[in-house]
XYZ file of C-alpha atoms in Angstrom:
674
model
C 8.364 4.335 3.399
C 8.538 3.943 7.151
C 7.065 1.175 9.237
C 3.962 2.217 11.138
C 2.891 0.722 14.444
C -0.585 -0.777 14.678
C -3.275 1.103 16.520
C -2.217 2.077 20.069
C -4.061 0.361 22.845
C -4.497 -2.966 21.088
C -3.946 -5.999 23.295
C -0.359 -7.120 23.186
C -1.339 -10.665 24.112
C -2.271 -11.456 20.543
C -1.366 -8.293 18.630
C 1.895 -9.414 16.958
C 0.394 -12.789 16.112
C -2.599 -11.139 14.475
C -0.287 -8.660 12.791
C 1.800 -11.472 11.301
C -1.296 -12.747 9.535
C -3.104 -9.504 8.608
C -0.805 -6.470 8.619
C -0.635 -4.907 5.172
C -2.821 -7.495 3.424
C -5.033 -5.455 1.114
C -8.036 -6.691 -0.759
C -6.462 -9.102 -3.236
C -8.746 -8.182 -6.110
C -8.037 -4.472 -5.709
C -4.285 -5.116 -5.734
C -4.511 -7.173 -8.924
C -6.808 -4.677 -10.653
C -4.539 -1.744 -9.853
C -1.527 -3.697 -11.090
C -3.286 -4.628 -14.342
C -4.088 -0.951 -14.922
C -0.436 -0.045 -14.370
C 0.675 -2.858 -16.699
C -1.552 -1.501 -19.462
C -0.219 2.020 -18.894
C 3.331 0.682 -19.385
C 2.343 -0.306 -22.927
C 2.333 -4.051 -22.269
C -0.114 -6.401 -23.982
C -1.264 -9.694 -22.552
C -0.206 -11.769 -25.552
C 3.259 -10.297 -25.987
C 6.342 -12.362 -25.335
C 7.969 -11.552 -21.999
C 11.250 -9.676 -21.912
C 13.790 -12.501 -21.754
C 16.831 -10.278 -21.364
C 18.884 -10.906 -18.231
C 21.844 -9.182 -16.648
C 25.293 -10.067 -17.889
C 27.556 -11.957 -15.524
C 29.431 -8.760 -14.719
C 26.238 -6.809 -14.059
C 24.841 -9.656 -11.966
C 28.033 -9.700 -9.909
C 27.621 -5.960 -9.391
C 23.989 -6.435 -8.332
C 25.077 -9.099 -5.851
C 27.760 -6.790 -4.501
C 25.207 -3.998 -4.064
C 22.932 -6.371 -2.130
C 25.731 -8.067 -0.221
C 24.182 -7.723 3.247
C 20.755 -8.823 2.022
C 22.157 -11.881 0.253
C 24.337 -12.871 3.212
C 21.437 -12.890 5.662
C 18.862 -14.248 3.217
C 20.787 -17.264 1.920
C 20.512 -19.479 5.045
C 16.845 -18.524 5.463
C 16.198 -19.435 1.842
C 17.778 -22.840 2.430
C 15.436 -23.461 5.357
C 12.433 -22.252 3.380
C 13.321 -24.481 0.440
C 13.571 -27.496 2.766
C 9.914 -26.848 3.646
C 8.685 -26.696 0.040
C 11.026 -29.234 -1.532
C 9.494 -31.555 -4.155
C 6.472 -29.302 -4.770
C 7.550 -28.151 -8.276
C 8.588 -24.794 -6.799
C 11.559 -22.513 -6.251
C 12.679 -19.864 -3.761
C 13.737 -16.524 -5.237
C 15.535 -13.471 -3.877
C 15.399 -10.215 -5.828
C 16.911 -6.807 -5.183
C 14.940 -3.582 -4.833
C 14.724 -3.212 -8.635
C 13.129 -6.623 -9.106
C 16.320 -8.213 -10.458
C 16.673 -11.830 -9.321
C 20.016 -12.309 -7.558
C 19.653 -15.841 -6.157
C 17.403 -18.890 -6.566
C 17.114 -22.466 -5.379
C 14.488 -25.006 -6.288
C 13.376 -28.319 -7.705
C 15.309 -29.208 -10.857
C 12.195 -30.134 -12.814
C 10.632 -26.735 -12.208
C 13.857 -24.755 -12.723
C 13.921 -25.895 -16.345
C 10.411 -24.516 -16.870
C 11.281 -21.302 -15.032
C 14.199 -20.713 -17.384
C 11.731 -20.431 -20.278
C 10.458 -17.152 -18.813
C 13.846 -15.989 -17.420
C 12.797 -16.744 -13.861
C 16.404 -17.184 -12.770
C 19.424 -15.232 -11.577
C 19.779 -12.057 -13.613
C 16.131 -12.050 -14.717
C 14.304 -8.744 -14.290
C 10.763 -8.885 -12.877
C 9.657 -5.321 -12.345
C 6.065 -4.529 -13.284
C 7.290 -2.262 -16.079
C 8.924 -5.251 -17.815
C 6.731 -8.198 -16.745
C 3.381 -6.690 -15.894
C 1.518 -8.009 -12.871
C 3.715 -10.521 -11.041
C 4.360 -11.193 -7.354
C 7.892 -9.756 -7.236
C 7.201 -6.560 -9.169
C 3.792 -5.954 -7.595
C 5.078 -6.563 -4.058
C 7.807 -3.990 -4.736
C 5.310 -1.425 -6.017
C 2.744 -1.994 -3.263
C 5.436 -2.597 -0.625
C 3.127 -5.293 0.717
C 3.105 -9.124 0.638
C 1.471 -10.173 -2.615
C 0.250 -13.420 -4.134
C -0.326 -13.610 -7.888
C -1.956 -16.838 -9.012
C -2.272 -18.215 -12.537
C -4.634 -15.964 -14.577
C -3.908 -12.995 -12.321
C -0.555 -12.570 -14.103
C -0.841 -9.869 -16.751
C 1.226 -11.639 -19.417
C -0.262 -14.860 -20.743
C 3.203 -16.444 -20.818
C 3.427 -16.259 -17.009
C 0.035 -17.765 -16.216
C 1.435 -21.243 -15.553
C 2.912 -19.753 -12.356
C 1.650 -19.162 -8.846
C 3.853 -16.794 -6.854
C 3.900 -15.498 -3.272
C 6.246 -12.628 -2.478
C 7.051 -10.463 0.546
C 9.203 -7.317 0.530
C 12.221 -7.194 2.844
C 12.844 -3.911 4.674
C 15.935 -2.580 6.404
C 15.852 -0.955 9.854
C 15.054 2.421 8.264
C 11.973 1.067 6.515
C 13.588 1.052 3.052
C 12.859 -1.875 0.724
C 15.996 -3.945 0.123
C 14.455 -6.681 -1.993
C 11.811 -9.383 -2.221
C 11.600 -13.003 -1.068
C 9.387 -15.092 -3.310
C 8.212 -18.663 -3.749
C 7.117 -19.467 -7.300
C 5.778 -22.743 -8.641
C 3.374 -24.360 -11.027
C -0.127 -23.012 -10.563
C -1.438 -26.512 -9.948
C 0.743 -26.827 -6.848
C -0.653 -23.714 -5.141
C -0.896 -24.041 -1.342
C -2.609 -21.518 0.885
C 0.124 -21.736 3.545
C 2.924 -20.704 1.174
C 2.442 -16.979 1.819
C 2.659 -17.497 5.581
C 6.013 -19.289 5.148
C 7.309 -16.535 2.874
C 6.262 -13.765 5.257
C 7.807 -15.451 8.264
C 11.011 -16.044 6.331
C 11.139 -12.402 5.232
C 10.687 -11.321 8.834
C 13.553 -13.595 9.892
C 15.792 -11.940 7.314
C 14.754 -8.481 8.528
C 15.530 -9.420 12.140
C 18.954 -10.736 11.166
C 19.679 -7.628 9.102
C 18.764 -5.511 12.105
C 21.044 -7.526 14.395
C 23.916 -7.207 11.931
C 23.542 -3.463 11.384
C 24.903 -2.348 14.752
C 28.034 -4.192 15.962
C 28.341 -2.137 19.176
C 24.926 -1.864 20.748
C 22.446 -3.137 23.311
C 19.813 -5.336 21.673
C 16.583 -5.765 23.623
C 14.331 -8.760 22.866
C 10.869 -8.379 24.404
C 7.189 -9.302 24.402
C 4.255 -9.007 26.764
C 4.178 -12.801 27.010
C 7.486 -14.291 28.147
C 7.074 -17.448 26.075
C 7.165 -15.322 22.913
C 10.603 -13.865 23.688
C 13.049 -15.605 21.376
C 10.391 -16.370 18.766
C 9.642 -14.732 15.447
C 7.015 -12.434 16.960
C 9.290 -10.902 19.605
C 10.047 -7.202 19.535
C 13.679 -6.281 18.879
C 15.052 -2.811 19.599
C 18.657 -1.631 19.597
C 20.246 1.144 21.653
C 23.683 2.744 21.871
C 25.750 1.892 24.972
C 24.531 5.197 26.383
C 20.892 4.243 25.846
C 19.962 6.231 22.724
C 17.435 4.475 20.460
C 18.850 3.176 17.176
C 16.377 0.879 15.429
C 13.565 -1.638 15.906
C 11.781 -4.396 14.050
C 8.117 -4.231 13.109
C 6.929 -6.192 16.137
C 8.769 -3.756 18.414
C 7.151 -0.784 16.677
C 3.751 -2.379 17.202
C 4.362 -3.065 20.887
C 5.902 0.331 21.603
C 2.968 1.988 19.841
C 5.142 4.577 18.092
C 6.293 5.058 14.495
C 9.975 4.829 13.716
C 10.345 8.596 13.196
C 9.007 9.314 16.693
C 11.271 6.725 18.306
C 14.405 8.421 16.947
C 14.161 11.051 19.685
C 13.793 8.499 22.498
C 16.185 6.747 24.853
C 15.983 3.535 26.844
C 15.053 5.651 29.860
C 12.232 7.548 28.159
C 10.731 4.355 26.749
C 10.926 2.130 29.818
C 11.166 4.574 32.712
C 14.536 3.416 34.038
C 18.169 4.274 33.288
C 20.175 1.981 31.037
C 22.590 1.409 33.941
C 19.838 -0.741 35.512
C 20.165 -3.068 32.551
C 23.921 -3.370 33.098
C 23.368 -4.039 36.808
C 20.881 -6.789 35.996
C 23.337 -8.609 33.740
C 26.079 -8.499 36.332
C 24.088 -11.022 38.372
C 25.238 -14.630 38.499
C 22.134 -15.929 36.738
C 20.180 -13.049 35.227
C 16.725 -13.961 34.030
C 14.278 -11.884 32.047
C 13.623 -8.345 33.176
C 10.161 -6.906 33.740
C 9.841 -3.544 31.998
C 6.884 -1.190 31.631
C 5.881 0.742 28.539
C 4.597 4.314 28.737
C 1.100 2.833 28.369
C 1.583 0.881 31.598
C 1.706 -2.512 29.845
C 4.307 -4.874 31.298
C 6.723 -6.603 28.952
C 9.343 -9.279 29.547
C 12.787 -8.687 28.102
C 16.276 -10.057 27.740
C 19.237 -8.104 26.421
C 22.285 -8.899 24.330
C 25.305 -6.749 25.157
C 27.230 -6.646 21.885
C 29.656 -4.124 23.303
C 33.378 -3.692 23.325
C 34.886 -4.326 26.715
C 35.544 -0.692 27.508
C 31.871 0.100 26.885
C 30.691 -2.329 29.502
C 33.340 -1.512 32.084
C 32.766 2.218 31.878
C 29.061 2.183 31.121
C 27.877 3.528 34.459
C 30.528 6.254 34.638
C 31.253 7.397 31.083
C 28.101 6.433 29.204
C 25.267 7.735 31.322
C 21.715 7.550 30.000
C 21.338 11.193 29.059
C 18.007 12.814 28.056
C 17.007 12.465 24.459
C 19.137 14.701 22.235
C 17.634 17.076 19.725
C 17.999 16.096 16.064
C 20.730 18.729 15.644
C 22.658 17.374 18.624
C 22.166 13.693 17.930
C 25.495 13.107 16.224
C 27.344 15.160 18.830
C 25.831 13.315 21.770
C 27.122 10.014 20.482
C 30.558 11.340 19.601
C 32.405 10.049 22.705
C 31.218 6.543 21.963
C 32.255 6.814 18.328
C 35.680 8.193 19.160
C 36.276 5.451 21.679
C 35.464 2.805 19.103
C 37.653 4.354 16.432
C 40.672 4.898 18.627
C 40.569 1.413 20.070
C 42.097 -1.445 18.095
C 39.656 -3.972 16.732
C 39.289 -7.007 18.996
C 42.124 -9.511 18.652
C 39.444 -12.186 18.461
C 36.646 -11.031 16.127
C 33.170 -12.497 16.170
C 31.585 -14.248 13.204
C 30.171 -11.034 11.814
C 33.657 -9.529 11.633
C 34.888 -12.594 9.717
C 32.236 -12.101 7.037
C 34.346 -9.917 4.765
C 32.638 -10.594 1.462
C 33.632 -14.088 0.334
C 30.606 -16.219 -0.618
C 32.085 -19.471 0.710
C 32.884 -17.875 4.056
C 29.433 -16.314 4.249
C 27.786 -19.692 3.660
C 30.102 -21.307 6.216
C 29.267 -18.654 8.827
C 25.546 -19.059 8.149
C 25.825 -22.769 8.936
C 27.757 -22.078 12.133
C 25.148 -19.609 13.381
C 22.564 -22.393 13.224
C 24.455 -24.754 15.546
C 26.099 -22.413 18.073
C 24.723 -23.040 21.587
C 22.995 -26.257 20.494
C 25.538 -28.619 22.060
C 26.724 -29.679 18.608
C 30.495 -30.175 18.306
C 32.137 -28.336 15.432
C 35.013 -29.729 13.359
C 37.006 -27.191 11.337
C 39.134 -28.473 8.473
C 41.348 -26.744 5.945
C 44.925 -26.157 4.965
C 47.495 -25.028 7.503
C 47.245 -21.317 8.230
C 43.680 -20.796 6.952
C 42.568 -19.364 10.302
C 41.067 -22.342 12.112
C 41.785 -20.939 15.589
C 40.604 -17.511 14.462
C 37.287 -19.073 13.481
C 37.097 -21.067 16.716
C 37.551 -17.871 18.731
C 34.814 -16.171 16.699
C 32.452 -19.093 17.389
C 33.243 -18.736 21.084
C 32.609 -14.993 21.094
C 29.220 -15.461 19.397
C 28.041 -18.063 21.909
C 25.374 -17.216 24.470
C 27.576 -18.456 27.314
C 30.334 -16.030 26.312
C 27.989 -13.065 25.953
C 26.274 -13.869 29.246
C 29.546 -13.986 31.152
C 30.762 -10.812 29.427
C 27.579 -9.086 30.527
C 28.565 -9.852 34.117
C 31.902 -8.119 33.571
C 33.987 -11.277 33.294
C 35.313 -13.389 30.463
C 34.132 -16.857 29.479
C 37.157 -19.151 29.075
C 38.446 -20.052 25.631
C 40.939 -22.867 26.178
C 43.055 -23.872 23.185
C 45.102 -27.079 23.115
C 47.445 -27.882 20.226
C 47.473 -31.665 20.300
C 50.562 -31.832 18.070
C 52.651 -29.446 20.185
C 52.433 -31.250 23.540
C 54.824 -34.189 24.144
C 52.918 -37.472 24.070
C 53.954 -38.327 27.624
C 52.479 -35.038 28.924
C 49.317 -34.605 26.876
C 47.220 -36.748 29.234
C 48.180 -34.612 32.236
C 47.713 -31.428 30.198
C 44.190 -32.380 29.174
C 42.842 -34.121 32.257
C 44.896 -32.559 35.056
C 46.554 -34.416 37.916
C 46.744 -34.683 41.696
C 49.782 -34.024 43.869
C 52.321 -36.833 43.400
C 50.556 -38.354 40.397
C 53.885 -38.668 38.581
C 57.525 -37.624 38.909
C 57.868 -33.882 38.415
C 54.214 -33.153 39.119
C 53.468 -29.809 40.763
C 52.647 -29.716 44.421
C 48.857 -29.576 44.944
C 48.429 -30.869 41.376
C 47.075 -28.938 38.399
C 43.739 -28.363 36.737
C 43.619 -29.838 33.232
C 42.651 -27.942 30.115
C 39.283 -29.671 29.929
C 38.313 -28.532 33.432
C 39.676 -25.044 32.708
C 37.188 -24.767 29.840
C 34.237 -25.084 32.238
C 31.478 -22.713 31.119
C 33.338 -21.736 27.937
C 34.841 -23.319 24.841
C 37.467 -26.062 24.489
C 39.384 -25.847 21.237
C 41.383 -28.954 20.304
C 43.668 -27.984 17.445
C 45.399 -30.638 15.330
C 43.059 -33.241 16.834
C 44.322 -35.768 14.294
C 47.640 -35.880 16.160
C 46.126 -36.953 19.469
C 47.569 -40.342 20.516
C 45.146 -43.229 20.042
C 45.454 -44.228 23.696
C 44.031 -40.866 24.794
C 41.250 -40.739 22.248
C 39.247 -43.260 24.276
C 39.555 -41.127 27.431
C 38.489 -38.025 25.544
C 35.473 -39.864 24.132
C 34.459 -40.900 27.638
C 34.757 -37.327 28.899
C 32.579 -36.054 26.068
C 29.938 -38.705 26.705
C 29.884 -38.437 30.515
C 30.533 -34.695 30.762
C 32.978 -35.373 33.569
C 36.760 -35.640 33.906
C 38.922 -37.530 36.423
C 42.440 -36.089 36.995
C 45.445 -38.422 36.946
C 46.105 -40.031 40.336
C 42.623 -39.173 41.633
C 39.235 -40.770 42.117
C 37.596 -37.351 42.091
C 35.100 -36.787 39.277
C 34.789 -33.191 38.076
C 31.623 -32.332 36.123
C 32.363 -30.222 33.035
C 30.197 -28.272 30.625
C 31.728 -26.611 27.580
C 31.327 -26.101 23.858
C 33.696 -28.243 21.793
C 35.461 -27.057 18.661
C 38.150 -29.169 16.983
C 40.392 -28.486 14.015
C 42.620 -30.502 11.726
C 44.260 -30.407 8.321
C 44.259 -34.205 8.160
C 41.592 -36.438 6.566
C 40.079 -37.851 9.779
C 37.560 -40.028 7.959
C 40.318 -41.731 5.984
C 42.385 -42.070 9.167
C 39.418 -43.684 10.892
C 38.982 -46.102 7.976
C 42.562 -47.312 8.363
C 42.285 -47.299 12.180
C 44.720 -44.398 12.640
C 41.947 -42.467 14.414
C 39.086 -43.826 16.508
C 35.966 -44.047 14.388
C 33.616 -43.559 17.350
C 35.482 -40.414 18.392
C 35.412 -39.097 14.837
C 31.626 -39.312 14.694
C 31.386 -37.787 18.186
C 33.475 -34.769 17.107
C 31.907 -34.393 13.674
C 28.621 -32.718 14.596
C 29.075 -30.036 11.963
C 32.143 -30.061 9.746
C 33.146 -26.882 7.947
C 36.092 -26.441 5.619
C 37.911 -23.125 5.537
C 38.877 -22.125 2.005
C 42.511 -21.436 1.252
C 43.386 -17.764 0.944
C 44.116 -18.132 -2.793
C 40.520 -19.366 -3.260
C 38.903 -16.430 -1.478
C 37.513 -13.320 -3.135
C 37.873 -11.026 -0.118
C 41.634 -10.659 0.247
C 41.548 -6.811 0.244
C 38.947 -6.825 3.021
C 40.909 -9.419 5.008
C 44.082 -7.385 4.677
C 42.242 -4.265 5.819
C 40.815 -6.161 8.815
C 44.246 -7.386 9.889
C 45.715 -3.911 9.322
C 43.147 -2.444 11.733
C 43.777 -5.163 14.283
C 47.543 -4.835 14.176
C 47.913 -1.112 13.566
C 44.689 0.445 14.810
C 42.352 2.842 13.028
C 45.253 5.049 11.875
C 47.273 2.225 10.309
C 48.652 2.979 6.821
C 46.937 1.332 3.852
C 48.534 -0.599 1.003
C 49.182 1.430 -2.138
C 47.630 0.266 -5.423
C 50.744 -1.529 -6.668
C 51.135 -3.492 -3.453
C 47.450 -4.418 -3.424
C 47.829 -5.753 -6.960
C 50.796 -7.872 -5.905
C 48.923 -9.224 -2.863
C 45.936 -10.207 -5.005
C 48.158 -12.043 -7.484
C 50.095 -14.019 -4.855
C 49.195 -17.668 -4.203
C 49.684 -17.456 -0.419
C 51.028 -20.926 0.395
C 50.980 -19.948 4.087
C 47.385 -18.660 3.870
C 46.116 -16.226 6.536
C 49.061 -16.885 8.818
C 51.437 -15.743 6.083
C 49.298 -12.664 5.355
C 49.163 -11.690 9.045
C 52.936 -12.060 9.462
C 53.540 -10.051 6.292
C 51.285 -7.245 7.527
C 52.959 -7.114 10.938
C 56.359 -6.774 9.255
C 55.105 -4.187 6.759
C 53.574 -2.074 9.545
C 56.907 -2.043 11.358
C 58.773 -1.046 8.189
C 56.228 1.665 7.297
C 56.048 3.231 10.769
C 55.209 6.924 10.459
C 54.192 6.685 6.798
C 50.713 6.931 5.315
C 50.981 4.063 2.810
C 52.611 0.643 2.615
C 54.522 0.068 -0.616
C 56.599 -2.721 -2.095
C 59.711 -1.324 -0.397
C 58.150 -2.160 2.976
C 57.605 -5.846 2.186
C 60.136 -8.554 3.175
C 62.629 -9.524 0.455
C 61.775 -13.218 0.668
C 58.130 -12.478 -0.021
C 59.006 -10.301 -3.008
C 61.300 -12.985 -4.386
C 58.598 -15.595 -3.889
C 56.026 -13.382 -5.623
C 58.353 -12.690 -8.561
C 59.225 -16.372 -8.922
C 55.529 -17.262 -9.259
C 55.084 -15.281 -12.462
C 58.443 -14.183 -13.876
C 58.055 -11.555 -16.581
C 60.952 -10.756 -18.931
C 61.783 -7.114 -19.404
C 60.685 -5.690 -22.716
C 62.601 -2.948 -24.463
C 61.029 0.423 -23.603
C 59.457 2.095 -26.600
C 61.043 5.438 -25.695
C 64.738 4.381 -25.703
C 65.283 5.248 -29.345
C 68.177 2.795 -29.844
C 68.625 -0.941 -29.999
C 70.630 -2.790 -27.355
C 73.920 -4.391 -28.477
C 73.346 -7.966 -29.575
C 76.705 -9.041 -28.170
C 76.031 -7.769 -24.638
C 75.214 -10.155 -21.820
C 71.595 -10.504 -20.655
C 72.498 -8.780 -17.387
C 74.122 -5.855 -19.222
C 71.158 -5.545 -21.560
C 68.770 -5.451 -18.596
C 70.784 -2.747 -16.878
C 71.056 -0.623 -20.050
C 67.291 -0.921 -20.499
C 66.758 0.282 -16.948
C 69.219 3.167 -17.347
C 67.602 4.316 -20.582
C 64.122 4.089 -19.078
C 65.202 5.987 -15.947
C 66.541 8.804 -18.104
C 63.449 8.811 -20.285
C 61.109 8.999 -17.250
C 63.195 11.356 -15.088
C 63.903 8.680 -12.503
C 60.223 7.777 -11.911
C 60.497 4.110 -10.893
C 56.767 3.426 -11.318
C 56.850 4.750 -14.880
C 60.007 2.738 -15.605
C 58.389 -0.462 -14.321
C 55.363 0.109 -16.539
C 57.545 0.820 -19.563
C 59.596 -2.349 -19.049
C 56.638 -4.529 -18.146
C 57.911 -5.575 -14.688
C 57.131 -4.751 -11.082
C 58.673 -1.817 -9.244
C 60.296 -4.309 -6.904
C 62.255 -5.788 -9.823
C 63.597 -2.328 -10.623
C 64.529 -1.688 -6.981
C 66.302 -5.039 -6.761
C 68.252 -4.419 -9.972
C 69.291 -0.974 -8.701
C 70.360 -2.412 -5.366
C 72.385 -5.179 -7.040
C 74.052 -2.678 -9.382
C 75.173 -0.414 -6.546
């Protein structure tokens, strides 16, 4: 299926609003009748017990993995939707494209009733198994569907009322279904509107996350609708070639998705994409006025999610060429692709890049997206080395102020201050700045403090728990007044910045025992997020691959299977910092090779890994002779290795498997012997 635009020529003043309420809504009775006919053809009977079988935990994990992007973008939207229907004897459900439920949240009293019909994670709700129901019928019809009480085909399901909307990707393919189900007595006519709007939010977020290097245009014929759910969203390559659009954009552009694939920014809006870059180089760019081919004016703003070289060279190297033919499409974009692949990943990734598959991190990132640019301070906690500054930099890069300044060809400041690394007698001057002669040793003409340097960007206060109590009051005053006074001066400098703090100390407990100012703690603690330790995360292979690309580029060698197994088993007391240092060392040792093996890892790491789970050598089955009972343990080990080496023609991997130890143990024994 592909999305189709509404009839061309319709007024854009109200079109998307009307569409949100009417697009795709078929006659309800016809939908139910058709579904009942299909249910009968599947061999179902109304009185039969529903299929209660659910996916096993392993199969459910696989289903979640297959719908990873959908789940990641849907989860925060589901939380918001549930907040709106809480205490109505209802639940919010997400299913995949097969009708398998992969996530739910709801009122505890109703969840118990839902379990009786397997309306929970792992339950399968296709029409073939459950007859007429909102999830299965919405998937078949590919339209929003409400099934109320007696409209369910199976009698067992008639205590339910369900409203479901399919979720599409940017190609028009169904990814899954968002559903609200509850007791039929709690039916509310506005539920479907909430579900449809929530599904559209998920689709918009999926679209935004599908193209990391692109121009995203947000537009509508009425400027007040830009930034709302009914805005059109279209994405383009840095050179201006059309990539994708949401349903509101298709409606406003008046073209189906298939037709738009041959268009460019220039052919759609009558101006080269370089004009867009020029507009966002202005000091305070507002919305742009663009004109559709129909002559209708729209108002637009753009997000430049581009790597730096794209923006700097856009006018010269990425001209807005005419629309390529389908055969030439991949070739025309090749320079852009090669540039991205040959350039190292950014040293400071955005939040999307940090979402590497761990559920806790995905939930954490979803929370952060809700508060960025809302003047809410963020407090990051977690063990040492878990990547608190990495996360702070990603928050900064995702902020509107950073993207706006980048669009003008500059860089918004990210100012990091480690409060534990600056001597106590200098931290005040470092933070607040000073005037000439403010103290002995002060620079001539004074110095701008870190707080003032963060103007227009992000101030990151690391190890905030180590800030001296005497300075905490001054910092609190700065945060409240949005102004800083340098040492030795009466001059007041207005400041505006986003604040991110980090600590591995329990600030609340410190505040309770007066080791940290309580009023400052509550001023810093707008949103507190805790980074999981590396040993608790499920995405270590993806994290390692990300760091490998950052440190070694696209052509960096990968870890071999044995090394990956060792990395997954390690407890990582130093967390991400330890992993990053290990990878940097391994890349240096494996220079010119295609894979990183155990021999490339530092000895201290290998010793640490072996000490965590020491495994005694077992006698290889192929030796054919017993070891002397009177020999020392060391001699017995060496004889076992020698015999295994002979039996396996010197293949160290085979020897390690035969003896039940790691290859590194064999290498170390060989090194010690010689």
